Amino acid sequence: MRYFIWFSYDGQRYHGWQVQPNGVTVQSELERCLSLLLRETITVTGAGRTDAGVHARMMAAHFDTETSFDPHVLAMKLNGLLPYDISVSQVHEVAPDMHARFSARARTYRYYIHTCKNPFIRSYSQEIHYRLDFDLMNEAGRILMTYEDFGAFCKAGSDVKTTLCHVTHAQWHQVTDSEWYFEITANRFLRNMVRAVVGTLVEVGRGRMSLDDFRKVIEGGQRTQAGESMPAKALFLENVEY
C-alpha cells in the first residue's frame, strides 16, 4: 500500500531534505520516526529536494508499507515523535502509481525580504538596505515566463538531465511598507534555481542590470553571468499541486 504524508518544517537545523552521510536531514528524521512506529524500514520519497536551511510550509512525500494502521492515529503519533521543527498535517492512502515527485503538476516557492530592521522576522526573511525598483523587477519576472531553459540559474555541477522548466507565475508581492515576497510557480525547479533567480532580479531592481541584460543572462545559460544566490533562510516551499 502507498501513502502520502503532508508536512511542514523549519529548515534551519537541517542539511536540506535529502539524506546525507554526515548531517541530519528532514528525510532522515521522517524515515527514522516512521520506521520506529511501523516497526519496519521505511523509505520516503519527497516532492522535491530543498537545500540546507530552506523551509517548507507544505511538503509531500510518499512511502510504501504492508503494515495496517489508522492514518489519523499515525499522524498524531508522528507529531509526538518528530522534532519540534517538523509537523505532519495529514497521512492518507493513495493509488499505487501516485508519486510524490513525478505526479506533482506544480510547485510554488516564496522568497521573503524586508527593508527595515525587524528582529521578529530576521530568521525567515532577508534584510536589504538598498533601494529596489519592484515594478522593474516584476517586468523581469514577466520576461522570465517567456523562456523555458533556465540553465543560467542552475547550480554549477548539478546532475540534471534537462534545464527546461515551465514557469507559470513570477511576481513580487508587497505585504507591508517594508516587507515583500517573490512568488514563483513552475512544474519543476533546478537546484538553487529560485535563490539564483531572486539574486538576479535584485540586480535588476538595483539598476545594475537592464532588462535586455536580464534576457541575455537567460539566453546565455551561464550561471556565472547571473546574480548571486540569495541566503537560504528566506526561502519557503509554499505549495505542491497534484
PDB file of N, CA, C and O in Angstrom, residues 160-237:
ATOM      1  N   VAL A 160      21.711  17.077 -13.678  1.00  0.00           N
ATOM      2  CA  VAL A 160      20.344  17.146 -14.197  1.00  0.00           C
ATOM      3  C   VAL A 160      20.348  16.771 -15.674  1.00  0.00           C
ATOM      4  O   VAL A 160      21.282  17.081 -16.405  1.00  0.00           O
ATOM      5  N   LYS A 161      19.278  16.094 -16.097  1.00  0.00           N
ATOM      6  CA  LYS A 161      19.170  15.676 -17.490  1.00  0.00           C
ATOM      7  C   LYS A 161      18.716  16.819 -18.388  1.00  0.00           C
ATOM      8  O   LYS A 161      19.023  16.850 -19.580  1.00  0.00           O
ATOM      9  N   THR A 162      17.963  17.755 -17.825  1.00  0.00           N
ATOM     10  CA  THR A 162      17.471  18.883 -18.603  1.00  0.00           C
ATOM     11  C   THR A 162      17.354  20.115 -17.711  1.00  0.00           C
ATOM     12  O   THR A 162      17.113  19.986 -16.506  1.00  0.00           O
ATOM     13  N   THR A 163      17.537  21.265 -18.301  1.00  0.00           N
ATOM     14  CA  THR A 163      17.375  22.528 -17.559  1.00  0.00           C
ATOM     15  C   THR A 163      16.088  23.239 -17.990  1.00  0.00           C
ATOM     16  O   THR A 163      15.920  24.424 -17.749  1.00  0.00           O
ATOM     17  N   LEU A 164      15.178  22.505 -18.618  1.00  0.00           N
ATOM     18  CA  LEU A 164      13.911  23.069 -19.064  1.00  0.00           C
ATOM     19  C   LEU A 164      12.898  23.049 -17.922  1.00  0.00           C
ATOM     20  O   LEU A 164      12.724  22.035 -17.239  1.00  0.00           O
ATOM     21  N   CYS A 165      12.222  24.174 -17.711  1.00  0.00           N
ATOM     22  CA  CYS A 165      11.166  24.313 -16.701  1.00  0.00           C
ATOM     23  C   CYS A 165      10.061  25.187 -17.295  1.00  0.00           C
ATOM     24  O   CYS A 165      10.332  26.077 -18.093  1.00  0.00           O
ATOM     25  N   HIS A 166       8.834  24.927 -16.872  1.00  0.00           N
ATOM     26  CA  HIS A 166       7.708  25.750 -17.342  1.00  0.00           C
ATOM     27  C   HIS A 166       7.235  26.629 -16.189  1.00  0.00           C
ATOM     28  O   HIS A 166       6.547  26.168 -15.272  1.00  0.00           O
ATOM     29  N   VAL A 167       7.629  27.904 -16.212  1.00  0.00           N
ATOM     30  CA  VAL A 167       7.274  28.856 -15.161  1.00  0.00           C
ATOM     31  C   VAL A 167       5.943  29.514 -15.509  1.00  0.00           C
ATOM     32  O   VAL A 167       5.778  30.078 -16.585  1.00  0.00           O
ATOM     33  N   THR A 168       4.978  29.438 -14.588  1.00  0.00           N
ATOM     34  CA  THR A 168       3.644  29.991 -14.840  1.00  0.00           C
ATOM     35  C   THR A 168       3.341  31.239 -14.012  1.00  0.00           C
ATOM     36  O   THR A 168       2.353  31.926 -14.263  1.00  0.00           O
ATOM     37  N   HIS A 169       4.172  31.540 -13.030  1.00  0.00           N
ATOM     38  CA  HIS A 169       3.959  32.730 -12.208  1.00  0.00           C
ATOM     39  C   HIS A 169       5.303  33.175 -11.653  1.00  0.00           C
ATOM     40  O   HIS A 169       6.084  32.353 -11.183  1.00  0.00           O
ATOM     41  N   ALA A 170       5.574  34.468 -11.712  1.00  0.00           N
ATOM     42  CA  ALA A 170       6.825  35.024 -11.176  1.00  0.00           C
ATOM     43  C   ALA A 170       6.585  36.491 -10.859  1.00  0.00           C
ATOM     44  O   ALA A 170       6.643  37.328 -11.748  1.00  0.00           O
ATOM     45  N   GLN A 171       6.312  36.798  -9.589  1.00  0.00           N
ATOM     46  CA  GLN A 171       5.903  38.165  -9.250  1.00  0.00           C
ATOM     47  C   GLN A 171       6.265  38.512  -7.811  1.00  0.00           C
ATOM     48  O   GLN A 171       6.205  37.675  -6.903  1.00  0.00           O
ATOM     49  N   TRP A 172       6.630  39.798  -7.619  1.00  0.00           N
ATOM     50  CA  TRP A 172       6.856  40.341  -6.281  1.00  0.00           C
ATOM     51  C   TRP A 172       5.538  40.846  -5.715  1.00  0.00           C
ATOM     52  O   TRP A 172       4.763  41.509  -6.410  1.00  0.00           O
ATOM     53  N   HIS A 173       5.298  40.552  -4.436  1.00  0.00           N
ATOM     54  CA  HIS A 173       4.085  40.993  -3.755  1.00  0.00           C
ATOM     55  C   HIS A 173       4.481  41.782  -2.502  1.00  0.00           C
ATOM     56  O   HIS A 173       5.358  41.361  -1.745  1.00  0.00           O
ATOM     57  N   GLN A 174       3.798  42.904  -2.282  1.00  0.00           N
ATOM     58  CA  GLN A 174       4.073  43.724  -1.101  1.00  0.00           C
ATOM     59  C   GLN A 174       3.148  43.322   0.038  1.00  0.00           C
ATOM     60  O   GLN A 174       1.935  43.218  -0.133  1.00  0.00           O
ATOM     61  N   VAL A 175       3.735  43.113   1.223  1.00  0.00           N
ATOM     62  CA  VAL A 175       2.973  42.713   2.411  1.00  0.00           C
ATOM     63  C   VAL A 175       2.726  43.917   3.313  1.00  0.00           C
ATOM     64  O   VAL A 175       1.606  44.166   3.768  1.00  0.00           O
ATOM     65  N   THR A 176       3.784  44.676   3.600  1.00  0.00           N
ATOM     66  CA  THR A 176       3.691  45.918   4.379  1.00  0.00           C
ATOM     67  C   THR A 176       4.585  46.954   3.690  1.00  0.00           C
ATOM     68  O   THR A 176       5.161  46.674   2.637  1.00  0.00           O
ATOM     69  N   ASP A 177       4.747  48.101   4.299  1.00  0.00           N
ATOM     70  CA  ASP A 177       5.616  49.132   3.729  1.00  0.00           C
ATOM     71  C   ASP A 177       7.049  48.647   3.585  1.00  0.00           C
ATOM     72  O   ASP A 177       7.792  49.136   2.726  1.00  0.00           O
ATOM     73  N   SER A 178       7.441  47.698   4.414  1.00  0.00           N
ATOM     74  CA  SER A 178       8.842  47.263   4.414  1.00  0.00           C
ATOM     75  C   SER A 178       9.024  45.768   4.166  1.00  0.00           C
ATOM     76  O   SER A 178      10.141  45.257   4.266  1.00  0.00           O
ATOM     77  N   GLU A 179       7.944  45.047   3.848  1.00  0.00           N
ATOM     78  CA  GLU A 179       8.043  43.592   3.651  1.00  0.00           C
ATOM     79  C   GLU A 179       7.480  43.192   2.290  1.00  0.00           C
ATOM     80  O   GLU A 179       6.393  43.618   1.902  1.00  0.00           O
ATOM     81  N   TRP A 180       8.248  42.347   1.598  1.00  0.00           N
ATOM     82  CA  TRP A 180       7.876  41.867   0.280  1.00  0.00           C
ATOM     83  C   TRP A 180       8.193  40.376   0.179  1.00  0.00           C
ATOM     84  O   TRP A 180       8.997  39.858   0.948  1.00  0.00           O
ATOM     85  N   TYR A 181       7.561  39.716  -0.789  1.00  0.00           N
ATOM     86  CA  TYR A 181       8.000  38.357  -1.121  1.00  0.00           C
ATOM     87  C   TYR A 181       7.885  38.146  -2.629  1.00  0.00           C
ATOM     88  O   TYR A 181       7.033  38.734  -3.299  1.00  0.00           O
ATOM     89  N   PHE A 182       8.776  37.321  -3.136  1.00  0.00           N
ATOM     90  CA  PHE A 182       8.750  36.934  -4.540  1.00  0.00           C
ATOM     91  C   PHE A 182       8.146  35.543  -4.621  1.00  0.00           C
ATOM     92  O   PHE A 182       8.609  34.618  -3.948  1.00  0.00           O
ATOM     93  N   GLU A 183       7.108  35.393  -5.428  1.00  0.00           N
ATOM     94  CA  GLU A 183       6.443  34.094  -5.582  1.00  0.00           C
ATOM     95  C   GLU A 183       6.660  33.575  -6.989  1.00  0.00           C
ATOM     96  O   GLU A 183       6.468  34.296  -7.968  1.00  0.00           O
ATOM     97  N   ILE A 184       7.055  32.318  -7.079  1.00  0.00           N
ATOM     98  CA  ILE A 184       7.297  31.708  -8.380  1.00  0.00           C
ATOM     99  C   ILE A 184       6.727  30.296  -8.396  1.00  0.00           C
ATOM    100  O   ILE A 184       6.906  29.537  -7.445  1.00  0.00           O
ATOM    101  N   THR A 185       6.009  29.980  -9.475  1.00  0.00           N
ATOM    102  CA  THR A 185       5.395  28.659  -9.647  1.00  0.00           C
ATOM    103  C   THR A 185       5.899  28.054 -10.945  1.00  0.00           C
ATOM    104  O   THR A 185       5.966  28.733 -11.972  1.00  0.00           O
ATOM    105  N   ALA A 186       6.241  26.774 -10.905  1.00  0.00           N
ATOM    106  CA  ALA A 186       6.702  26.068 -12.098  1.00  0.00           C
ATOM    107  C   ALA A 186       6.419  24.582 -11.937  1.00  0.00           C
ATOM    108  O   ALA A 186       6.150  24.097 -10.830  1.00  0.00           O
ATOM    109  N   ASN A 187       6.494  23.867 -13.047  1.00  0.00           N
ATOM    110  CA  ASN A 187       6.288  22.422 -12.968  1.00  0.00           C
ATOM    111  C   ASN A 187       7.452  21.734 -12.272  1.00  0.00           C
ATOM    112  O   ASN A 187       7.282  20.694 -11.627  1.00  0.00           O
ATOM    113  N   ARG A 188       8.645  22.328 -12.371  1.00  0.00           N
ATOM    114  CA  ARG A 188       9.824  21.775 -11.707  1.00  0.00           C
ATOM    115  C   ARG A 188      10.836  22.895 -11.505  1.00  0.00           C
ATOM    116  O   ARG A 188      10.751  23.947 -12.147  1.00  0.00           O
ATOM    117  N   PHE A 189      11.785  22.672 -10.607  1.00  0.00           N
ATOM    118  CA  PHE A 189      12.829  23.654 -10.344  1.00  0.00           C
ATOM    119  C   PHE A 189      14.189  22.970 -10.344  1.00  0.00           C
ATOM    120  O   PHE A 189      14.322  21.811  -9.940  1.00  0.00           O
ATOM    121  N   LEU A 190      15.184  23.713 -10.788  1.00  0.00           N
ATOM    122  CA  LEU A 190      16.556  23.223 -10.774  1.00  0.00           C
ATOM    123  C   LEU A 190      17.178  23.513  -9.415  1.00  0.00           C
ATOM    124  O   LEU A 190      16.675  24.318  -8.635  1.00  0.00           O
ATOM    125  N   ARG A 191      18.281  22.853  -9.137  1.00  0.00           N
ATOM    126  CA  ARG A 191      18.952  23.053  -7.857  1.00  0.00           C
ATOM    127  C   ARG A 191      19.424  24.513  -7.731  1.00  0.00           C
ATOM    128  O   ARG A 191      20.067  25.044  -8.623  1.00  0.00           O
ATOM    129  N   ASN A 192      19.034  25.158  -6.648  1.00  0.00           N
ATOM    130  CA  ASN A 192      19.416  26.536  -6.340  1.00  0.00           C
ATOM    131  C   ASN A 192      18.755  27.567  -7.255  1.00  0.00           C
ATOM    132  O   ASN A 192      19.095  28.761  -7.223  1.00  0.00           O
ATOM    133  N   MET A 193      17.786  27.129  -8.066  1.00  0.00           N
ATOM    134  CA  MET A 193      17.211  27.998  -9.095  1.00  0.00           C
ATOM    135  C   MET A 193      16.529  29.236  -8.515  1.00  0.00           C
ATOM    136  O   MET A 193      16.757  30.360  -8.990  1.00  0.00           O
ATOM    137  N   VAL A 194      15.677  29.060  -7.507  1.00  0.00           N
ATOM    138  CA  VAL A 194      14.902  30.193  -7.007  1.00  0.00           C
ATOM    139  C   VAL A 194      15.810  31.245  -6.398  1.00  0.00           C
ATOM    140  O   VAL A 194      15.666  32.449  -6.663  1.00  0.00           O
ATOM    141  N   ARG A 195      16.775  30.840  -5.601  1.00  0.00           N
ATOM    142  CA  ARG A 195      17.672  31.815  -4.964  1.00  0.00           C
ATOM    143  C   ARG A 195      18.538  32.529  -5.991  1.00  0.00           C
ATOM    144  O   ARG A 195      18.877  33.700  -5.831  1.00  0.00           O
ATOM    145  N   ALA A 196      18.883  31.841  -7.081  1.00  0.00           N
ATOM    146  CA  ALA A 196      19.651  32.487  -8.152  1.00  0.00           C
ATOM    147  C   ALA A 196      18.781  33.461  -8.937  1.00  0.00           C
ATOM    148  O   ALA A 196      19.232  34.552  -9.318  1.00  0.00           O
ATOM    149  N   VAL A 197      17.539  33.087  -9.183  1.00  0.00           N
ATOM    150  CA  VAL A 197      16.598  33.982  -9.870  1.00  0.00           C
ATOM    151  C   VAL A 197      16.400  35.253  -9.051  1.00  0.00           C
ATOM    152  O   VAL A 197      16.473  36.377  -9.570  1.00  0.00           O
ATOM    153  N   VAL A 198      16.165  35.096  -7.741  1.00  0.00           N
ATOM    154  CA  VAL A 198      15.949  36.259  -6.881  1.00  0.00           C
ATOM    155  C   VAL A 198      17.192  37.153  -6.863  1.00  0.00           C
ATOM    156  O   VAL A 198      17.101  38.377  -6.964  1.00  0.00           O
ATOM    157  N   GLY A 199      18.352  36.556  -6.760  1.00  0.00           N
ATOM    158  CA  GLY A 199      19.590  37.335  -6.764  1.00  0.00           C
ATOM    159  C   GLY A 199      19.766  38.126  -8.042  1.00  0.00           C
ATOM    160  O   GLY A 199      20.260  39.268  -8.017  1.00  0.00           O
ATOM    161  N   THR A 200      19.325  37.568  -9.161  1.00  0.00           N
ATOM    162  CA  THR A 200      19.426  38.261 -10.443  1.00  0.00           C
ATOM    163  C   THR A 200      18.377  39.355 -10.565  1.00  0.00           C
ATOM    164  O   THR A 200      18.644  40.447 -11.072  1.00  0.00           O
ATOM    165  N   LEU A 201      17.172  39.089 -10.062  1.00  0.00           N
ATOM    166  CA  LEU A 201      16.131  40.114 -10.054  1.00  0.00           C
ATOM    167  C   LEU A 201      16.537  41.303  -9.184  1.00  0.00           C
ATOM    168  O   LEU A 201      16.236  42.459  -9.512  1.00  0.00           O
ATOM    169  N   VAL A 202      17.231  41.034  -8.102  1.00  0.00           N
ATOM    170  CA  VAL A 202      17.714  42.113  -7.236  1.00  0.00           C
ATOM    171  C   VAL A 202      18.719  42.987  -7.990  1.00  0.00           C
ATOM    172  O   VAL A 202      18.725  44.219  -7.844  1.00  0.00           O
ATOM    173  N   GLU A 203      19.542  42.376  -8.810  1.00  0.00           N
ATOM    174  CA  GLU A 203      20.473  43.157  -9.636  1.00  0.00           C
ATOM    175  C   GLU A 203      19.703  44.091 -10.569  1.00  0.00           C
ATOM    176  O   GLU A 203      20.099  45.239 -10.781  1.00  0.00           O
ATOM    177  N   VAL A 204      18.577  43.588 -11.114  1.00  0.00           N
ATOM    178  CA  VAL A 204      17.721  44.435 -11.964  1.00  0.00           C
ATOM    179  C   VAL A 204      17.125  45.564 -11.131  1.00  0.00           C
ATOM    180  O   VAL A 204      17.131  46.738 -11.533  1.00  0.00           O
ATOM    181  N   GLY A 205      16.609  45.229  -9.947  1.00  0.00           N
ATOM    182  CA  GLY A 205      15.973  46.217  -9.082  1.00  0.00           C
ATOM    183  C   GLY A 205      16.912  47.291  -8.579  1.00  0.00           C
ATOM    184  O   GLY A 205      16.486  48.416  -8.298  1.00  0.00           O
ATOM    185  N   ARG A 206      18.186  46.970  -8.488  1.00  0.00           N
ATOM    186  CA  ARG A 206      19.193  47.944  -8.039  1.00  0.00           C
ATOM    187  C   ARG A 206      19.703  48.809  -9.194  1.00  0.00           C
ATOM    188  O   ARG A 206      20.499  49.730  -8.973  1.00  0.00           O
ATOM    189  N   GLY A 207      19.286  48.494 -10.416  1.00  0.00           N
ATOM    190  CA  GLY A 207      19.757  49.250 -11.568  1.00  0.00           C
ATOM    191  C   GLY A 207      21.112  48.802 -12.069  1.00  0.00           C
ATOM    192  O   GLY A 207      21.741  49.492 -12.880  1.00  0.00           O
ATOM    193  N   ARG A 208      21.555  47.639 -11.618  1.00  0.00           N
ATOM    194  CA  ARG A 208      22.866  47.139 -12.030  1.00  0.00           C
ATOM    195  C   ARG A 208      22.767  46.205 -13.232  1.00  0.00           C
ATOM    196  O   ARG A 208      23.780  45.753 -13.758  1.00  0.00           O
ATOM    197  N   MET A 209      21.540  45.877 -13.630  1.00  0.00           N
ATOM    198  CA  MET A 209      21.311  45.018 -14.785  1.00  0.00           C
ATOM    199  C   MET A 209      20.043  45.495 -15.477  1.00  0.00           C
ATOM    200  O   MET A 209      19.003  45.661 -14.839  1.00  0.00           O
ATOM    201  N   SER A 210      20.124  45.735 -16.782  1.00  0.00           N
ATOM    202  CA  SER A 210      18.950  46.176 -17.535  1.00  0.00           C
ATOM    203  C   SER A 210      18.084  44.968 -17.885  1.00  0.00           C
ATOM    204  O   SER A 210      18.507  43.813 -17.741  1.00  0.00           O
ATOM    205  N   LEU A 211      16.876  45.241 -18.391  1.00  0.00           N
ATOM    206  CA  LEU A 211      16.005  44.144 -18.811  1.00  0.00           C
ATOM    207  C   LEU A 211      16.612  43.391 -19.996  1.00  0.00           C
ATOM    208  O   LEU A 211      16.476  42.165 -20.102  1.00  0.00           O
ATOM    209  N   ASP A 212      17.285  44.125 -20.895  1.00  0.00           N
ATOM    210  CA  ASP A 212      17.971  43.461 -22.013  1.00  0.00           C
ATOM    211  C   ASP A 212      19.086  42.567 -21.490  1.00  0.00           C
ATOM    212  O   ASP A 212      19.298  41.451 -21.992  1.00  0.00           O
ATOM    213  N   ASP A 213      19.816  43.048 -20.487  1.00  0.00           N
ATOM    214  CA  ASP A 213      20.867  42.230 -19.877  1.00  0.00           C
ATOM    215  C   ASP A 213      20.270  40.977 -19.234  1.00  0.00           C
ATOM    216  O   ASP A 213      20.859  39.897 -19.302  1.00  0.00           O
ATOM    217  N   PHE A 214      19.109  41.147 -18.618  1.00  0.00           N
ATOM    218  CA  PHE A 214      18.428  40.022 -17.974  1.00  0.00           C
ATOM    219  C   PHE A 214      18.097  38.949 -19.010  1.00  0.00           C
ATOM    220  O   PHE A 214      18.297  37.747 -18.777  1.00  0.00           O
ATOM    221  N   ARG A 215      17.601  39.388 -20.169  1.00  0.00           N
ATOM    222  CA  ARG A 215      17.308  38.441 -21.250  1.00  0.00           C
ATOM    223  C   ARG A 215      18.581  37.723 -21.700  1.00  0.00           C
ATOM    224  O   ARG A 215      18.580  36.507 -21.924  1.00  0.00           O
ATOM    225  N   LYS A 216      19.664  38.476 -21.818  1.00  0.00           N
ATOM    226  CA  LYS A 216      20.925  37.884 -22.272  1.00  0.00           C
ATOM    227  C   LYS A 216      21.448  36.853 -21.286  1.00  0.00           C
ATOM    228  O   LYS A 216      22.036  35.840 -21.683  1.00  0.00           O
ATOM    229  N   VAL A 217      21.237  37.106 -19.989  1.00  0.00           N
ATOM    230  CA  VAL A 217      21.651  36.141 -18.968  1.00  0.00           C
ATOM    231  C   VAL A 217      20.911  34.824 -19.165  1.00  0.00           C
ATOM    232  O   VAL A 217      21.505  33.745 -19.159  1.00  0.00           O
ATOM    233  N   ILE A 218      19.588  34.899 -19.349  1.00  0.00           N
ATOM    234  CA  ILE A 218      18.790  33.688 -19.538  1.00  0.00           C
ATOM    235  C   ILE A 218      19.208  32.968 -20.809  1.00  0.00           C
ATOM    236  O   ILE A 218      19.412  31.749 -20.817  1.00  0.00           O
ATOM    237  N   GLU A 219      19.336  33.719 -21.890  1.00  0.00           N
ATOM    238  CA  GLU A 219      19.678  33.113 -23.183  1.00  0.00           C
ATOM    239  C   GLU A 219      21.091  32.557 -23.193  1.00  0.00           C
ATOM    240  O   GLU A 219      21.373  31.576 -23.892  1.00  0.00           O
ATOM    241  N   GLY A 220      21.992  33.157 -22.415  1.00  0.00           N
ATOM    242  CA  GLY A 220      23.375  32.675 -22.385  1.00  0.00           C
ATOM    243  C   GLY A 220      23.534  31.358 -21.655  1.00  0.00           C
ATOM    244  O   GLY A 220      24.435  30.565 -21.969  1.00  0.00           O
ATOM    245  N   GLY A 221      22.667  31.108 -20.673  1.00  0.00           N
ATOM    246  CA  GLY A 221      22.691  29.822 -19.979  1.00  0.00           C
ATOM    247  C   GLY A 221      23.879  29.598 -19.075  1.00  0.00           C
ATOM    248  O   GLY A 221      24.123  28.463 -18.652  1.00  0.00           O
ATOM    249  N   GLN A 222      24.631  30.660 -18.741  1.00  0.00           N
ATOM    250  CA  GLN A 222      25.826  30.515 -17.912  1.00  0.00           C
ATOM    251  C   GLN A 222      25.555  31.016 -16.495  1.00  0.00           C
ATOM    252  O   GLN A 222      25.199  32.185 -16.309  1.00  0.00           O
ATOM    253  N   ARG A 223      25.742  30.146 -15.516  1.00  0.00           N
ATOM    254  CA  ARG A 223      25.475  30.532 -14.125  1.00  0.00           C
ATOM    255  C   ARG A 223      26.343  31.709 -13.699  1.00  0.00           C
ATOM    256  O   ARG A 223      25.915  32.543 -12.885  1.00  0.00           O
ATOM    257  N   THR A 224      27.532  31.828 -14.234  1.00  0.00           N
ATOM    258  CA  THR A 224      28.449  32.894 -13.837  1.00  0.00           C
ATOM    259  C   THR A 224      27.965  34.279 -14.260  1.00  0.00           C
ATOM    260  O   THR A 224      28.429  35.286 -13.729  1.00  0.00           O
ATOM    261  N   GLN A 225      27.034  34.342 -15.214  1.00  0.00           N
ATOM    262  CA  GLN A 225      26.531  35.628 -15.690  1.00  0.00           C
ATOM    263  C   GLN A 225      25.318  36.112 -14.891  1.00  0.00           C
ATOM    264  O   GLN A 225      24.930  37.289 -14.977  1.00  0.00           O
ATOM    265  N   ALA A 226      24.693  35.227 -14.120  1.00  0.00           N
ATOM    266  CA  ALA A 226      23.517  35.589 -13.330  1.00  0.00           C
ATOM    267  C   ALA A 226      23.941  36.178 -11.989  1.00  0.00           C
ATOM    268  O   ALA A 226      25.123  36.198 -11.642  1.00  0.00           O
ATOM    269  N   GLY A 227      22.977  36.653 -11.215  1.00  0.00           N
ATOM    270  CA  GLY A 227      23.262  37.256  -9.921  1.00  0.00           C
ATOM    271  C   GLY A 227      23.655  36.224  -8.875  1.00  0.00           C
ATOM    272  O   GLY A 227      23.542  35.007  -9.098  1.00  0.00           O
ATOM    273  N   GLU A 228      24.093  36.705  -7.732  1.00  0.00           N
ATOM    274  CA  GLU A 228      24.489  35.815  -6.641  1.00  0.00           C
ATOM    275  C   GLU A 228      23.275  35.091  -6.073  1.00  0.00           C
ATOM    276  O   GLU A 228      22.161  35.590  -6.097  1.00  0.00           O
ATOM    277  N   SER A 229      23.516  33.918  -5.542  1.00  0.00           N
ATOM    278  CA  SER A 229      22.461  33.162  -4.884  1.00  0.00           C
ATOM    279  C   SER A 229      22.135  33.816  -3.541  1.00  0.00           C
ATOM    280  O   SER A 229      23.017  34.117  -2.747  1.00  0.00           O
ATOM    281  N   MET A 230      20.870  34.056  -3.276  1.00  0.00           N
ATOM    282  CA  MET A 230      20.440  34.683  -2.029  1.00  0.00           C
ATOM    283  C   MET A 230      20.476  33.672  -0.882  1.00  0.00           C
ATOM    284  O   MET A 230      20.383  32.462  -1.100  1.00  0.00           O
ATOM    285  N   PRO A 231      20.595  34.139   0.363  1.00  0.00           N
ATOM    286  CA  PRO A 231      20.650  33.236   1.518  1.00  0.00           C
ATOM    287  C   PRO A 231      19.417  32.336   1.618  1.00  0.00           C
ATOM    288  O   PRO A 231      18.300  32.737   1.272  1.00  0.00           O
ATOM    289  N   ALA A 232      19.630  31.114   2.104  1.00  0.00           N
ATOM    290  CA  ALA A 232      18.573  30.102   2.135  1.00  0.00           C
ATOM    291  C   ALA A 232      17.474  30.401   3.146  1.00  0.00           C
ATOM    292  O   ALA A 232      16.326  29.989   2.961  1.00  0.00           O
ATOM    293  N   LYS A 233      17.783  31.121   4.210  1.00  0.00           N
ATOM    294  CA  LYS A 233      16.847  31.275   5.331  1.00  0.00           C
ATOM    295  C   LYS A 233      15.519  31.908   4.959  1.00  0.00           C
ATOM    296  O   LYS A 233      14.512  31.730   5.647  1.00  0.00           O
ATOM    297  N   ALA A 234      15.464  32.656   3.848  1.00  0.00           N
ATOM    298  CA  ALA A 234      14.253  33.381   3.465  1.00  0.00           C
ATOM    299  C   ALA A 234      13.427  32.666   2.417  1.00  0.00           C
ATOM    300  O   ALA A 234      12.424  33.193   1.939  1.00  0.00           O
ATOM    301  N   LEU A 235      13.806  31.425   2.053  1.00  0.00           N
ATOM    302  CA  LEU A 235      13.114  30.693   1.008  1.00  0.00           C
ATOM    303  C   LEU A 235      12.198  29.628   1.600  1.00  0.00           C
ATOM    304  O   LEU A 235      12.610  28.849   2.466  1.00  0.00           O
ATOM    305  N   PHE A 236      10.957  29.599   1.116  1.00  0.00           N
ATOM    306  CA  PHE A 236       9.945  28.639   1.567  1.00  0.00           C
ATOM    307  C   PHE A 236       9.328  27.924   0.379  1.00  0.00           C
ATOM    308  O   PHE A 236       8.943  28.568  -0.598  1.00  0.00           O
ATOM    309  N   LEU A 237       9.237  26.600   0.478  1.00  0.00           N
ATOM    310  CA  LEU A 237       8.364  25.864  -0.429  1.00  0.00           C
ATOM    311  C   LEU A 237       6.954  26.050   0.114  1.00  0.00           C
ATOM    312  O   LEU A 237       6.650  25.626   1.235  1.00  0.00           O
TER     313      LEU A 237
END
